[in-house]
């Protein structure tokens, strides 16, 4: 496969060959119909423009830490309250469009990257 693929290339070439190989078939499968297939580009976690992340579980003090950090004029947060961005991403890598949207939202709040 080429280094950069269009959606149609992935659906028609890459996916049928990958799936056939994964299933140990000795023939290439036909491509799925367009309505049966969706491909999205992945990004790296390092593509997120963050200085640091405060992560924690319930009742471990992250809310108190957040409230204290908010008192400093040079510290900002991505959202008011808890940000569930990381908990809703159960994949190993985030989608590229979601990372770009996250970074744009940070810039829209007047923060530098």
mmCIF file of C-alpha atoms in Angstrom:
data_model
loop_
_atom_site.group_PDB
_atom_site.id
_atom_site.type_symbol
_atom_site.label_atom_id
_atom_site.label_comp_id
_atom_site.label_asym_id
_atom_site.label_seq_id
_atom_site.Cartn_x
_atom_site.Cartn_y
_atom_site.Cartn_z
ATOM 1 C CA UNK A 1 0.000 0.000 0.000
ATOM 2 C CA UNK A 2 1.190 3.537 -0.607
ATOM 3 C CA UNK A 3 2.311 5.671 2.324
ATOM 4 C CA UNK A 4 -0.740 7.910 1.932
ATOM 5 C CA UNK A 5 -4.057 6.306 1.037
ATOM 6 C CA UNK A 6 -7.374 7.769 0.058
ATOM 7 C CA UNK A 7 -10.513 6.321 1.651
ATOM 8 C CA UNK A 8 -11.360 4.436 -1.572
ATOM 9 C CA UNK A 9 -7.835 2.923 -1.709
ATOM 10 C CA UNK A 10 -8.183 1.609 1.824
ATOM 11 C CA UNK A 11 -11.643 0.167 1.149
ATOM 12 C CA UNK A 12 -10.807 -1.376 -2.233
ATOM 13 C CA UNK A 13 -7.176 -2.473 -1.778
ATOM 14 C CA UNK A 14 -5.868 -2.440 1.767
ATOM 15 C CA UNK A 15 -8.833 -3.773 3.745
ATOM 16 C CA UNK A 16 -9.575 -6.821 1.539
ATOM 17 C CA UNK A 17 -5.905 -7.887 1.515
ATOM 18 C CA UNK A 18 -5.414 -7.257 5.225
ATOM 19 C CA UNK A 19 -8.588 -9.126 6.179
ATOM 20 C CA UNK A 20 -7.753 -12.086 3.919
ATOM 21 C CA UNK A 21 -4.262 -12.298 5.444
ATOM 22 C CA UNK A 22 -5.647 -11.997 8.965
ATOM 23 C CA UNK A 23 -8.067 -14.853 8.261
ATOM 24 C CA UNK A 24 -5.257 -16.898 6.648
ATOM 25 C CA UNK A 25 -7.102 -17.073 3.348
ATOM 26 C CA UNK A 26 -5.177 -17.808 0.162
ATOM 27 C CA UNK A 27 -7.268 -15.387 -1.886
ATOM 28 C CA UNK A 28 -8.114 -11.701 -1.658
ATOM 29 C CA UNK A 29 -11.610 -10.820 -0.507
ATOM 30 C CA UNK A 30 -13.848 -8.480 -2.484
ATOM 31 C CA UNK A 31 -13.998 -4.932 -1.136
ATOM 32 C CA UNK A 32 -16.881 -4.050 1.173
ATOM 33 C CA UNK A 33 -19.641 -1.817 -0.088
ATOM 34 C CA UNK A 34 -19.116 1.885 0.678
ATOM 35 C CA UNK A 35 -22.002 1.858 3.188
ATOM 36 C CA UNK A 36 -20.353 -1.073 5.045
ATOM 37 C CA UNK A 37 -16.967 0.563 5.508
ATOM 38 C CA UNK A 38 -15.498 3.515 7.370
ATOM 39 C CA UNK A 39 -11.821 4.417 7.683
ATOM 40 C CA UNK A 40 -10.489 7.161 9.925
ATOM 41 C CA UNK A 41 -6.951 8.384 10.340
ATOM 42 C CA UNK A 42 -5.324 7.852 13.715
ATOM 43 C CA UNK A 43 -3.060 10.310 15.511
ATOM 44 C CA UNK A 44 -0.466 9.979 18.220
ATOM 45 C CA UNK A 45 -1.155 10.974 21.818
ATOM 46 C CA UNK A 46 1.851 13.298 21.499
ATOM 47 C CA UNK A 47 -0.071 15.276 18.834
ATOM 48 C CA UNK A 48 -2.234 16.689 21.627
ATOM 49 C CA UNK A 49 -0.937 20.135 22.525
ATOM 50 C CA UNK A 50 -0.826 19.778 26.294
ATOM 51 C CA UNK A 51 1.754 20.749 28.865
ATOM 52 C CA UNK A 52 0.487 18.194 31.374
ATOM 53 C CA UNK A 53 -2.567 16.148 32.322
ATOM 54 C CA UNK A 54 -4.065 15.670 35.753
ATOM 55 C CA UNK A 55 -5.618 12.225 35.888
ATOM 56 C CA UNK A 56 -7.207 10.485 38.804
ATOM 57 C CA UNK A 57 -9.981 8.289 40.082
ATOM 58 C CA UNK A 58 -12.970 9.262 42.199
ATOM 59 C CA UNK A 59 -12.169 10.790 45.595
ATOM 60 C CA UNK A 60 -8.419 11.020 45.037
ATOM 61 C CA UNK A 61 -8.088 14.805 45.330
ATOM 62 C CA UNK A 62 -8.039 15.894 41.673
ATOM 63 C CA UNK A 63 -10.921 18.344 42.203
ATOM 64 C CA UNK A 64 -9.072 20.048 45.056
ATOM 65 C CA UNK A 65 -5.900 20.167 43.002
ATOM 66 C CA UNK A 66 -7.820 21.678 40.073
ATOM 67 C CA UNK A 67 -9.421 24.356 42.281
ATOM 68 C CA UNK A 68 -6.037 25.333 43.712
ATOM 69 C CA UNK A 69 -4.388 25.458 40.272
ATOM 70 C CA UNK A 70 -7.218 27.641 38.928
ATOM 71 C CA UNK A 71 -6.121 30.374 41.324
ATOM 72 C CA UNK A 72 -2.965 30.892 39.252
ATOM 73 C CA UNK A 73 -3.479 33.327 36.328
ATOM 74 C CA UNK A 74 -1.168 31.408 33.945
ATOM 75 C CA UNK A 75 -2.850 28.040 34.343
ATOM 76 C CA UNK A 76 -5.846 27.092 32.243
ATOM 77 C CA UNK A 77 -7.999 24.039 31.704
ATOM 78 C CA UNK A 78 -9.579 22.701 28.533
ATOM 79 C CA UNK A 79 -13.120 22.737 29.927
ATOM 80 C CA UNK A 80 -14.970 23.868 33.022
ATOM 81 C CA UNK A 81 -15.393 20.888 35.311
ATOM 82 C CA UNK A 82 -14.248 17.365 34.536
ATOM 83 C CA UNK A 83 -12.973 16.701 31.035
ATOM 84 C CA UNK A 84 -13.964 13.233 29.874
ATOM 85 C CA UNK A 85 -11.951 13.444 26.634
ATOM 86 C CA UNK A 86 -9.456 10.778 27.682
ATOM 87 C CA UNK A 87 -11.985 8.421 29.242
ATOM 88 C CA UNK A 88 -14.134 8.262 26.112
ATOM 89 C CA UNK A 89 -11.162 7.145 24.017
ATOM 90 C CA UNK A 90 -10.823 3.452 24.732
ATOM 91 C CA UNK A 91 -8.764 2.824 21.596
ATOM 92 C CA UNK A 92 -5.003 2.669 21.757
ATOM 93 C CA UNK A 93 -4.744 5.853 19.641
ATOM 94 C CA UNK A 94 -7.089 8.815 19.172
ATOM 95 C CA UNK A 95 -8.566 9.786 15.799
ATOM 96 C CA UNK A 96 -6.729 12.572 13.917
ATOM 97 C CA UNK A 97 -9.860 14.749 13.506
ATOM 98 C CA UNK A 98 -10.602 14.548 17.247
ATOM 99 C CA UNK A 99 -7.045 15.597 18.132
ATOM 100 C CA UNK A 100 -7.261 18.534 15.718
ATOM 101 C CA UNK A 101 -10.632 19.549 17.195
ATOM 102 C CA UNK A 102 -9.198 19.320 20.724
ATOM 103 C CA UNK A 103 -6.202 21.482 19.778
ATOM 104 C CA UNK A 104 -8.447 24.060 18.039
ATOM 105 C CA UNK A 105 -10.681 24.274 21.122
ATOM 106 C CA UNK A 106 -7.606 24.968 23.251
ATOM 107 C CA UNK A 107 -6.529 27.772 20.902
ATOM 108 C CA UNK A 108 -10.091 29.161 20.845
ATOM 109 C CA UNK A 109 -9.888 29.588 24.635
ATOM 110 C CA UNK A 110 -6.947 31.946 24.088
ATOM 111 C CA UNK A 111 -4.233 29.565 25.204
ATOM 112 C CA UNK A 112 -0.921 29.290 23.425
ATOM 113 C CA UNK A 113 0.357 25.950 22.252
#
